[in-house]
PDB file of C-alpha atoms in Angstrom:
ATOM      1  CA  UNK A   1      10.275   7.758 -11.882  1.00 57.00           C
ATOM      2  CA  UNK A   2       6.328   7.009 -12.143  1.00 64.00           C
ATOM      3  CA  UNK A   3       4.084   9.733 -10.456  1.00 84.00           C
ATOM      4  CA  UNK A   4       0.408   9.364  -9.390  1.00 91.00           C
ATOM      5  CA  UNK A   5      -0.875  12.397  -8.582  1.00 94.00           C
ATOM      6  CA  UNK A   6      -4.688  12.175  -7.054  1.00 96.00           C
ATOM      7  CA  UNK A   7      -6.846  14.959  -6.146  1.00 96.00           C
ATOM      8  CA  UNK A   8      -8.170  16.216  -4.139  1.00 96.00           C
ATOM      9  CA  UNK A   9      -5.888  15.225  -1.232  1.00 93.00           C
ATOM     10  CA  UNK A  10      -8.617  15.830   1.226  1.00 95.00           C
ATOM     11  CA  UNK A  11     -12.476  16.124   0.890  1.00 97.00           C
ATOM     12  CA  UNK A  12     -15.416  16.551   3.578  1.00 97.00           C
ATOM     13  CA  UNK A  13     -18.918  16.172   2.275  1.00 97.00           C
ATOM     14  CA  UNK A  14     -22.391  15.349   3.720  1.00 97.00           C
ATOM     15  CA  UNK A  15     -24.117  12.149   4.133  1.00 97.00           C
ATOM     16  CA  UNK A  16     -25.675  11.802   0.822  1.00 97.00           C
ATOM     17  CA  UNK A  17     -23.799  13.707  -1.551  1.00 97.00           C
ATOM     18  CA  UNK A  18     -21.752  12.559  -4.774  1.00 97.00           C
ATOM     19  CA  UNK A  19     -18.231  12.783  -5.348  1.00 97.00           C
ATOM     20  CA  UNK A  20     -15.127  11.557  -7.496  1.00 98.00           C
ATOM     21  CA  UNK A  21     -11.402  11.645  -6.811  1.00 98.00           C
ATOM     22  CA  UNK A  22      -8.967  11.387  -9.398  1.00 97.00           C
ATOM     23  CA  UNK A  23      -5.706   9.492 -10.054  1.00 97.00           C
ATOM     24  CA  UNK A  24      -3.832  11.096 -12.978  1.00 95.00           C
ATOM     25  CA  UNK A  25      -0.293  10.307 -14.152  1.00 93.00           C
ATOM     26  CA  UNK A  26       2.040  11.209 -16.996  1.00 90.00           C
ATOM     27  CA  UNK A  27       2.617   7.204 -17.150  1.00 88.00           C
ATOM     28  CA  UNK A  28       0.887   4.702 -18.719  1.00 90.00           C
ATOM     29  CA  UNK A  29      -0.110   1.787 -16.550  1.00 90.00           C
ATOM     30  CA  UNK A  30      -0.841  -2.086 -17.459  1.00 87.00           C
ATOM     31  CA  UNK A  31      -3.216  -1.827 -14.754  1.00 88.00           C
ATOM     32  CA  UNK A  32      -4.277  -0.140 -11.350  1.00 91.00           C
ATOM     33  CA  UNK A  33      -5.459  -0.201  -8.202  1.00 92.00           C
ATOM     34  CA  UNK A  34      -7.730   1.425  -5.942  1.00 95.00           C
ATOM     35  CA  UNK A  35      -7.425   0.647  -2.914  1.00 94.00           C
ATOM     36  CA  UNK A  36      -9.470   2.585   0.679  1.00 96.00           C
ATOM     37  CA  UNK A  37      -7.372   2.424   4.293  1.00 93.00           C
ATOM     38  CA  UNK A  38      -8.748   3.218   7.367  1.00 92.00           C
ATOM     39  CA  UNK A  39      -6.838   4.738  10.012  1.00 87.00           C
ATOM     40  CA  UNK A  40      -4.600   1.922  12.135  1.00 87.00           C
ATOM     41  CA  UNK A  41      -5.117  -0.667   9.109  1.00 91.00           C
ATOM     42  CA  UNK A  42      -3.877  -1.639   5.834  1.00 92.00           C
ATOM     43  CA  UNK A  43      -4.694  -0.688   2.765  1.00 93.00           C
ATOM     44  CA  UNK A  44      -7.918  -2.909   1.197  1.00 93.00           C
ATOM     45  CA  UNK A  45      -8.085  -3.428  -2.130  1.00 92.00           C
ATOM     46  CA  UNK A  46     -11.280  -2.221  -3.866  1.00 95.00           C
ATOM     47  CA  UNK A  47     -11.108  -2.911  -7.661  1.00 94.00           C
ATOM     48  CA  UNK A  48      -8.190  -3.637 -10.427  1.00 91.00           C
ATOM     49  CA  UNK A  49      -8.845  -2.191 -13.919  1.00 93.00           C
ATOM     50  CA  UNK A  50      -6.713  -3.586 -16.668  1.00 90.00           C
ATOM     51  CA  UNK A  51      -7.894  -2.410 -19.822  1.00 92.00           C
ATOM     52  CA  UNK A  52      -8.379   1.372 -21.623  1.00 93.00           C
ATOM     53  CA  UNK A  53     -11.506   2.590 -20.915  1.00 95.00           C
ATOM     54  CA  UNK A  54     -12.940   0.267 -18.314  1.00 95.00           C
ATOM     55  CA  UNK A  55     -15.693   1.182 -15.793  1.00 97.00           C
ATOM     56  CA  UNK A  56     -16.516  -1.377 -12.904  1.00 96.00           C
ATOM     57  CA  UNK A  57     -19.291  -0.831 -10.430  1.00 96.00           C
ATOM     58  CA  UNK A  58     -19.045  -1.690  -7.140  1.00 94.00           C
ATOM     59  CA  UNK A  59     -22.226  -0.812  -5.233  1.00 95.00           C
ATOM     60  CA  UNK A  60     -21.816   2.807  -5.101  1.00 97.00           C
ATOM     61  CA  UNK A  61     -18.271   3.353  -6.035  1.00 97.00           C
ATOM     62  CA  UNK A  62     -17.925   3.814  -9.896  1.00 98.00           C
ATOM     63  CA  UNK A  63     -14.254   3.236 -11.529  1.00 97.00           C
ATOM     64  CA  UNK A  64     -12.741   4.310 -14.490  1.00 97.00           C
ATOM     65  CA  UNK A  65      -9.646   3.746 -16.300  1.00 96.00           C
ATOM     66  CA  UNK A  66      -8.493   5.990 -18.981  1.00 95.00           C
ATOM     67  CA  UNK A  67      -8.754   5.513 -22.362  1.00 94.00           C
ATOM     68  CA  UNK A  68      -4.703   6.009 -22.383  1.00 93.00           C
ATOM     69  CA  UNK A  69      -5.053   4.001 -19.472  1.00 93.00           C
ATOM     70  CA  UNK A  70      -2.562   7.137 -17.562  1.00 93.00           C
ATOM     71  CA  UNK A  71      -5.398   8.393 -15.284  1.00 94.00           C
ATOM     72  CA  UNK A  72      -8.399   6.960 -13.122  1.00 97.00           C
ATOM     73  CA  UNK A  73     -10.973   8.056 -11.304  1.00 97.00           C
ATOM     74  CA  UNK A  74     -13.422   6.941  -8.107  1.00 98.00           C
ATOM     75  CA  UNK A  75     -16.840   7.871  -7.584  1.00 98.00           C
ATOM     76  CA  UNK A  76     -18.981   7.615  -5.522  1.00 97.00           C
ATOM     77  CA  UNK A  77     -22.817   8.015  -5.148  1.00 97.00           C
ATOM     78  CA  UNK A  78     -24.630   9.449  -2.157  1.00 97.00           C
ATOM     79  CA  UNK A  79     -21.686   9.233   0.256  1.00 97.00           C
ATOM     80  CA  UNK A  80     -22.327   7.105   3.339  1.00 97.00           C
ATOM     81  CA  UNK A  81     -20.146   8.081   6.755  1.00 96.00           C
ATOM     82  CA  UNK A  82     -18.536   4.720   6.540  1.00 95.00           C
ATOM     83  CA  UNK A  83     -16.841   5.805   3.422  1.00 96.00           C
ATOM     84  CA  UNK A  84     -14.906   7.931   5.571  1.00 96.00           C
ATOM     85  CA  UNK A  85     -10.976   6.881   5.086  1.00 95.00           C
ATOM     86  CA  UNK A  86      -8.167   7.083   2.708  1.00 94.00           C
ATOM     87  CA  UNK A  87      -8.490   6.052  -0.958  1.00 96.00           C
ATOM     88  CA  UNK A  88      -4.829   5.286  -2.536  1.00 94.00           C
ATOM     89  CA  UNK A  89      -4.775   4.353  -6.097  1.00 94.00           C
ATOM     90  CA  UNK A  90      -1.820   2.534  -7.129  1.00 91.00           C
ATOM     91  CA  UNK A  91      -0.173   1.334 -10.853  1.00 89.00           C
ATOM     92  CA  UNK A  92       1.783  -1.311 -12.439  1.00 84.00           C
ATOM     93  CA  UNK A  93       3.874  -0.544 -15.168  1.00 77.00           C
ATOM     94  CA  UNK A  94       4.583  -2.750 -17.934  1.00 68.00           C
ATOM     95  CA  UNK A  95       7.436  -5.393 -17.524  1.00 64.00           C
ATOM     96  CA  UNK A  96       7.315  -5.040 -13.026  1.00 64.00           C
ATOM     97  CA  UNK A  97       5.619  -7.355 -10.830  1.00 63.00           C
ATOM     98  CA  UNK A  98       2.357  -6.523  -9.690  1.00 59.00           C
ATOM     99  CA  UNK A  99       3.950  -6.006  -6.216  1.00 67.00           C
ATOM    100  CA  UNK A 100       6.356  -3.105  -6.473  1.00 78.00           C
ATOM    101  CA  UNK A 101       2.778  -0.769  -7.736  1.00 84.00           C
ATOM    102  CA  UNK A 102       3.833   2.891  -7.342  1.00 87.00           C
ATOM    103  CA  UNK A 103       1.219   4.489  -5.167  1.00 89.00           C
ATOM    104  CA  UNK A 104      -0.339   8.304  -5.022  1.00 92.00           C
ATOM    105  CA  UNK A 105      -0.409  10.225  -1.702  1.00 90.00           C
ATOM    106  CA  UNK A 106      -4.209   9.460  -1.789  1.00 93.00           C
ATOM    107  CA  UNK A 107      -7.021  11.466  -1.055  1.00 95.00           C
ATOM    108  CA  UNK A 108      -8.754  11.577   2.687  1.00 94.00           C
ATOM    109  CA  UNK A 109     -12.448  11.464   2.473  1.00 97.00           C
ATOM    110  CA  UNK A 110     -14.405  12.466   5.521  1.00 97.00           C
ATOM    111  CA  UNK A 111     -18.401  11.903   5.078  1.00 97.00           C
ATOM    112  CA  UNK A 112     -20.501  13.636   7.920  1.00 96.00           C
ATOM    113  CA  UNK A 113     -23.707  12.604   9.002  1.00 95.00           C
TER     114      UNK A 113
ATOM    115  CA  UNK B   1      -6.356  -8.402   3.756  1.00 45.00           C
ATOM    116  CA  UNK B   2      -7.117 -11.063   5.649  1.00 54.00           C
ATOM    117  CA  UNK B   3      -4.474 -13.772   6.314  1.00 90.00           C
ATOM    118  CA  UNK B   4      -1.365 -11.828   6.061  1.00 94.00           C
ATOM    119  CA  UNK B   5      -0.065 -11.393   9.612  1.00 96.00           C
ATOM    120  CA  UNK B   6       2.201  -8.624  10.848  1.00 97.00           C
ATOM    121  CA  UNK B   7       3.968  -8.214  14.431  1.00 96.00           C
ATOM    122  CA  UNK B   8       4.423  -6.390  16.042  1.00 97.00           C
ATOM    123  CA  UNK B   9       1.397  -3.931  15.554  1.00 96.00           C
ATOM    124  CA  UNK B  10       3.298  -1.179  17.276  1.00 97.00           C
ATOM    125  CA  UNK B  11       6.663  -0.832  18.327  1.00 97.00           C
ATOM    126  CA  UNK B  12       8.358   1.811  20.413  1.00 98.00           C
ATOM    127  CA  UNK B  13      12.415   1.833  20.037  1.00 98.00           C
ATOM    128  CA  UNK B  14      15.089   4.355  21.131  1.00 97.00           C
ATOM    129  CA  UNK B  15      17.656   6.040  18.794  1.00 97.00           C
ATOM    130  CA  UNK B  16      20.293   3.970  18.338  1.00 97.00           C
ATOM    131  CA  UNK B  17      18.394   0.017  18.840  1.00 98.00           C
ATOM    132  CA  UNK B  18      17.484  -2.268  16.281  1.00 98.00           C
ATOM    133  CA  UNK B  19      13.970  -2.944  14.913  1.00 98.00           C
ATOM    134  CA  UNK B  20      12.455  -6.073  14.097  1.00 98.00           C
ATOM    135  CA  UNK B  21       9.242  -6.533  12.039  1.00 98.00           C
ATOM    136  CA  UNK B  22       7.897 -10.003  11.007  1.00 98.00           C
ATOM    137  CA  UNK B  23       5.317 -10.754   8.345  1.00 97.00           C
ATOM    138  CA  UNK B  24       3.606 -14.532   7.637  1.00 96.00           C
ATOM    139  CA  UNK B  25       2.058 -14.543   4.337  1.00 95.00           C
ATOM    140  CA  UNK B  26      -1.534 -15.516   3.446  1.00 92.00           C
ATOM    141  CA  UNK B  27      -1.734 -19.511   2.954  1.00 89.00           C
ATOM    142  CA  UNK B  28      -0.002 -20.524  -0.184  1.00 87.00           C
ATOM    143  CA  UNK B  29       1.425 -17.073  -0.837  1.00 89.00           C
ATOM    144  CA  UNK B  30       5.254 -17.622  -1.681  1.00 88.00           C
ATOM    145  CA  UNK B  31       5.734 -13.612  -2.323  1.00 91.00           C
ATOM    146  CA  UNK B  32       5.841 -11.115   0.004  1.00 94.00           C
ATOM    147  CA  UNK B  33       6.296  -6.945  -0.576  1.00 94.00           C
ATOM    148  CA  UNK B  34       7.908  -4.358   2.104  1.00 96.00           C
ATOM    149  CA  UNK B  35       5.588  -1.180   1.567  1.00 95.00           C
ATOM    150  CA  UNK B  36       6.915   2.300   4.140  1.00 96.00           C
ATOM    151  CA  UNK B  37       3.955   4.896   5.023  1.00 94.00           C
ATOM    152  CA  UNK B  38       4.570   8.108   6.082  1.00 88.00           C
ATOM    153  CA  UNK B  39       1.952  10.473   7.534  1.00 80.00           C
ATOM    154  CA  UNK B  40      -0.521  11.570   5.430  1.00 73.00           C
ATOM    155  CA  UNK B  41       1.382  10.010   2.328  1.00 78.00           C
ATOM    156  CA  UNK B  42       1.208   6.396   0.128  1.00 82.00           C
ATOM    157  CA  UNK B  43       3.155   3.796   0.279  1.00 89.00           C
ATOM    158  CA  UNK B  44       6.251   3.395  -1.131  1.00 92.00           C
ATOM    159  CA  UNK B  45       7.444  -0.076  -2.105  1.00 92.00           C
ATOM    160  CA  UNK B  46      10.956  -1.067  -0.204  1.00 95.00           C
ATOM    161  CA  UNK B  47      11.693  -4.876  -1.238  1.00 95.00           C
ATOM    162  CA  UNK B  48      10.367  -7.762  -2.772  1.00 93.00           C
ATOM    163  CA  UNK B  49      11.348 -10.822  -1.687  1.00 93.00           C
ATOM    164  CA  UNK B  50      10.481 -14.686  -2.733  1.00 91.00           C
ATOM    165  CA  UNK B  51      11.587 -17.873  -0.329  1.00 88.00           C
ATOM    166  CA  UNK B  52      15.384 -16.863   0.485  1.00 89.00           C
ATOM    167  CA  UNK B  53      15.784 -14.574  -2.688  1.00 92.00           C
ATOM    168  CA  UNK B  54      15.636 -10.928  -2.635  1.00 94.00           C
ATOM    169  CA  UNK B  55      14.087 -10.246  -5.807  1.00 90.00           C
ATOM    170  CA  UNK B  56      13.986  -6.557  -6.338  1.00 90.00           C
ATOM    171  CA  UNK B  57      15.710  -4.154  -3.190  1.00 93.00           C
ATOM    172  CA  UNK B  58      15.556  -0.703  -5.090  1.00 91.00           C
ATOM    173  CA  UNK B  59      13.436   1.107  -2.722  1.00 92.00           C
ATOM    174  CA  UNK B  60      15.135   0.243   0.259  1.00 94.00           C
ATOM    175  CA  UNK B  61      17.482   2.393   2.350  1.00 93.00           C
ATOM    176  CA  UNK B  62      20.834   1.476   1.120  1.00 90.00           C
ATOM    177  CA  UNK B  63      22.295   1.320   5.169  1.00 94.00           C
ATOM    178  CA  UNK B  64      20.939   0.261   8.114  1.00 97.00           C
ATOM    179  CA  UNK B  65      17.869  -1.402   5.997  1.00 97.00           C
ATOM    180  CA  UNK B  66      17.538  -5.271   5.428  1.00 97.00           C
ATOM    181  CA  UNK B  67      15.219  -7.765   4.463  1.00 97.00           C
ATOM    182  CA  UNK B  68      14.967 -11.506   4.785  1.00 96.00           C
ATOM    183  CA  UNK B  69      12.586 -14.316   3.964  1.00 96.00           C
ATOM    184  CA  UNK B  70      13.838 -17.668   5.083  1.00 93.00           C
ATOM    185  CA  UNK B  71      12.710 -21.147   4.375  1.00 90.00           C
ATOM    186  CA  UNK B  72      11.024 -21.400   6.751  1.00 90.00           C
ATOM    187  CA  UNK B  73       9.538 -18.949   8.965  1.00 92.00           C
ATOM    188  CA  UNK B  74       8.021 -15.113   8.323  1.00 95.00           C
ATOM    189  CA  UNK B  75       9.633 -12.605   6.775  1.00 97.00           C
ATOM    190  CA  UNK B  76      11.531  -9.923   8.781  1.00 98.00           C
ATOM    191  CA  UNK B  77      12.450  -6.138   8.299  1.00 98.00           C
ATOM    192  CA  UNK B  78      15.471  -4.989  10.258  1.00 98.00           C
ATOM    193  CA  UNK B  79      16.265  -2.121  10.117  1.00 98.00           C
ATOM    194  CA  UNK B  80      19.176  -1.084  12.670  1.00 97.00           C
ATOM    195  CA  UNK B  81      20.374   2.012  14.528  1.00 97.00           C
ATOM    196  CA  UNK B  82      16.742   3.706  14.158  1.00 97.00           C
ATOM    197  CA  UNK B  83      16.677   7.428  13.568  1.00 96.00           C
ATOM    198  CA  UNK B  84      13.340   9.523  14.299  1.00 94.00           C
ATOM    199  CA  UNK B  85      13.001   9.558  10.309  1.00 93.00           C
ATOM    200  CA  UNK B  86      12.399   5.559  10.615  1.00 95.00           C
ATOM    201  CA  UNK B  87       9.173   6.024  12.337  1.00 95.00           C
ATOM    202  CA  UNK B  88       6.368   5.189   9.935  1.00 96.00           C
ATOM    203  CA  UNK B  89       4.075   2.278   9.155  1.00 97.00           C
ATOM    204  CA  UNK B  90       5.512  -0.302   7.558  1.00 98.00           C
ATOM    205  CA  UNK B  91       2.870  -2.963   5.931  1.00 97.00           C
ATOM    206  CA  UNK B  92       3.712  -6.162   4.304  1.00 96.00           C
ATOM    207  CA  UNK B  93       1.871  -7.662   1.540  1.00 93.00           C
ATOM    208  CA  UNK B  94       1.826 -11.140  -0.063  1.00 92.00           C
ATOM    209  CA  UNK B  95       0.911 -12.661  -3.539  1.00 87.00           C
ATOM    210  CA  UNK B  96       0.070 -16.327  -4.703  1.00 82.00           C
ATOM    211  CA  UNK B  97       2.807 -15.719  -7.645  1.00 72.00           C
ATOM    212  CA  UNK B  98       4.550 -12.605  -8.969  1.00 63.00           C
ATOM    213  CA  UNK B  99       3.522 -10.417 -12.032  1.00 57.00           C
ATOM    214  CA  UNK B 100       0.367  -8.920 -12.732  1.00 57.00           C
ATOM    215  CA  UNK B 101      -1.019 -10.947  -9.603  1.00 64.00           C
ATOM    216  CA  UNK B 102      -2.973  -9.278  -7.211  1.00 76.00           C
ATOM    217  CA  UNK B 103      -1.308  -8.701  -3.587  1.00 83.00           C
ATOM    218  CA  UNK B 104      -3.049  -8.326  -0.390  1.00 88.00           C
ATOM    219  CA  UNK B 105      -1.965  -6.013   2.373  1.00 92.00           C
ATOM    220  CA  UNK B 106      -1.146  -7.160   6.268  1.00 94.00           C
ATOM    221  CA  UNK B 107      -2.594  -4.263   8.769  1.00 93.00           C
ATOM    222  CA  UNK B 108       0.854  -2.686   9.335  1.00 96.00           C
ATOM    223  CA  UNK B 109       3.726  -2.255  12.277  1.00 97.00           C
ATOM    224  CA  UNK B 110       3.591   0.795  13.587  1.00 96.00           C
ATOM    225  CA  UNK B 111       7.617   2.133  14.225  1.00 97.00           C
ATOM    226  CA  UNK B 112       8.104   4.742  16.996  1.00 97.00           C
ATOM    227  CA  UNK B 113      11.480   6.082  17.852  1.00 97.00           C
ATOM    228  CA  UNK B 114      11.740   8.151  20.515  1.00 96.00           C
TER     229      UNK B 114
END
């Protein structure tokens, strides 16, 4: 059975501050997810990386996928109280259909003003 | 996640009764995804399911779980005889084709049993 194990599973920062969440697994992934869910709503996807190594920018969010392409990680630049919610990162093994993505427990970012 | 439509939103059943949860997939998409949410936890994938083929079942419950997606119409959940364990949000979520396509998330049926 895949794992995803992100950290921290909860964070509370100040408007303005930097942070990064991780996504690390003993599994390698053809590709993964990060996705950010607010509370009531379903998940929204955010960015797929594919390959070893990849960054992609997104405003102020910041993704990487490992060079082994087993872990990821989100950051993000001076935090913003609307980037309060839940950030899930999900993967896709090799061979399965992009659907059936084995998620993390995600990590619950709450950004006061 | 626009486009893929879930009812109900919230449902409240008592031990014992059956719950039904439909999902319409976005326009075009011909593959839909049963995801379960616990509190504080991810999702965890239950069924996939193409137009009246059950593709790949392996996280569902083996009783009292079921999944269809018929010709026509949504796809529905059932899941029968609820149990206080069965409440959770379950969220559907659709793709154009299957492998290595990205799929987009409905906003969830929220399952009380009292």
């Amino acid at each position: 059975t895949q794992l995803l194990e992100q950290s921290p599973q909860f964070l509370s920062i100040q408007e303005g501050e930097n942070l990064t969440v991780y996504c690390n697994s003993s599994s390698v992934f053809s590709s993964l997810q990060w996705y950010r869910q607010e509370p009531g709503e379903g998940p929204v996807l955010l960015v797929t990386v594919v390959t070893g190594g990849e960054v992609k920018k997104l405003k102020r969010l910041t993704f990487q996928f490992g060079d082994a392409r087993k872990d990821s990680s989100l950051h993000i630049t001076a935090a913003q109280p609307g980037d309060t919610g839940l950030y899930l990162c999900a993967g896709n093994s090799l061979n399965t259909n992009a659907g059936k993505s084995t998620f993390g427990d995600g990590t619950t970012l709450t950004v006061k003003p | 996640n626009a486009g893929v439509m879930q009812n109900p939103r919230h449902l409240v059943r008592r031990r014992g009764q059956e719950a039904r949860l439909r999902c319409s997939p976005m326009k075009g998409h011909s593959h839909v995804y049963w995801y379960r949410q616990l509190p504080e936890e991810g999702l965890k994938f239950m069924v996939y399911l193409q137009k009246e083929n059950i593709i790949d079942e392996s996280g569902m419950p083996k009783e009292r779980f079921s999944a269809e997606f018929p010709k026509e119409g949504p796809s529905i959940l059932r899941i029968q005889q609820v149990v206080r364990g069965d409440s959770a949000a379950y969220f559907c979520a659709s793709s154009r084709q299957g492998g290595g396509n990205t799929i987009y998330f409905g906003e969830g049926s929220w399952l009380t049993v009292v």
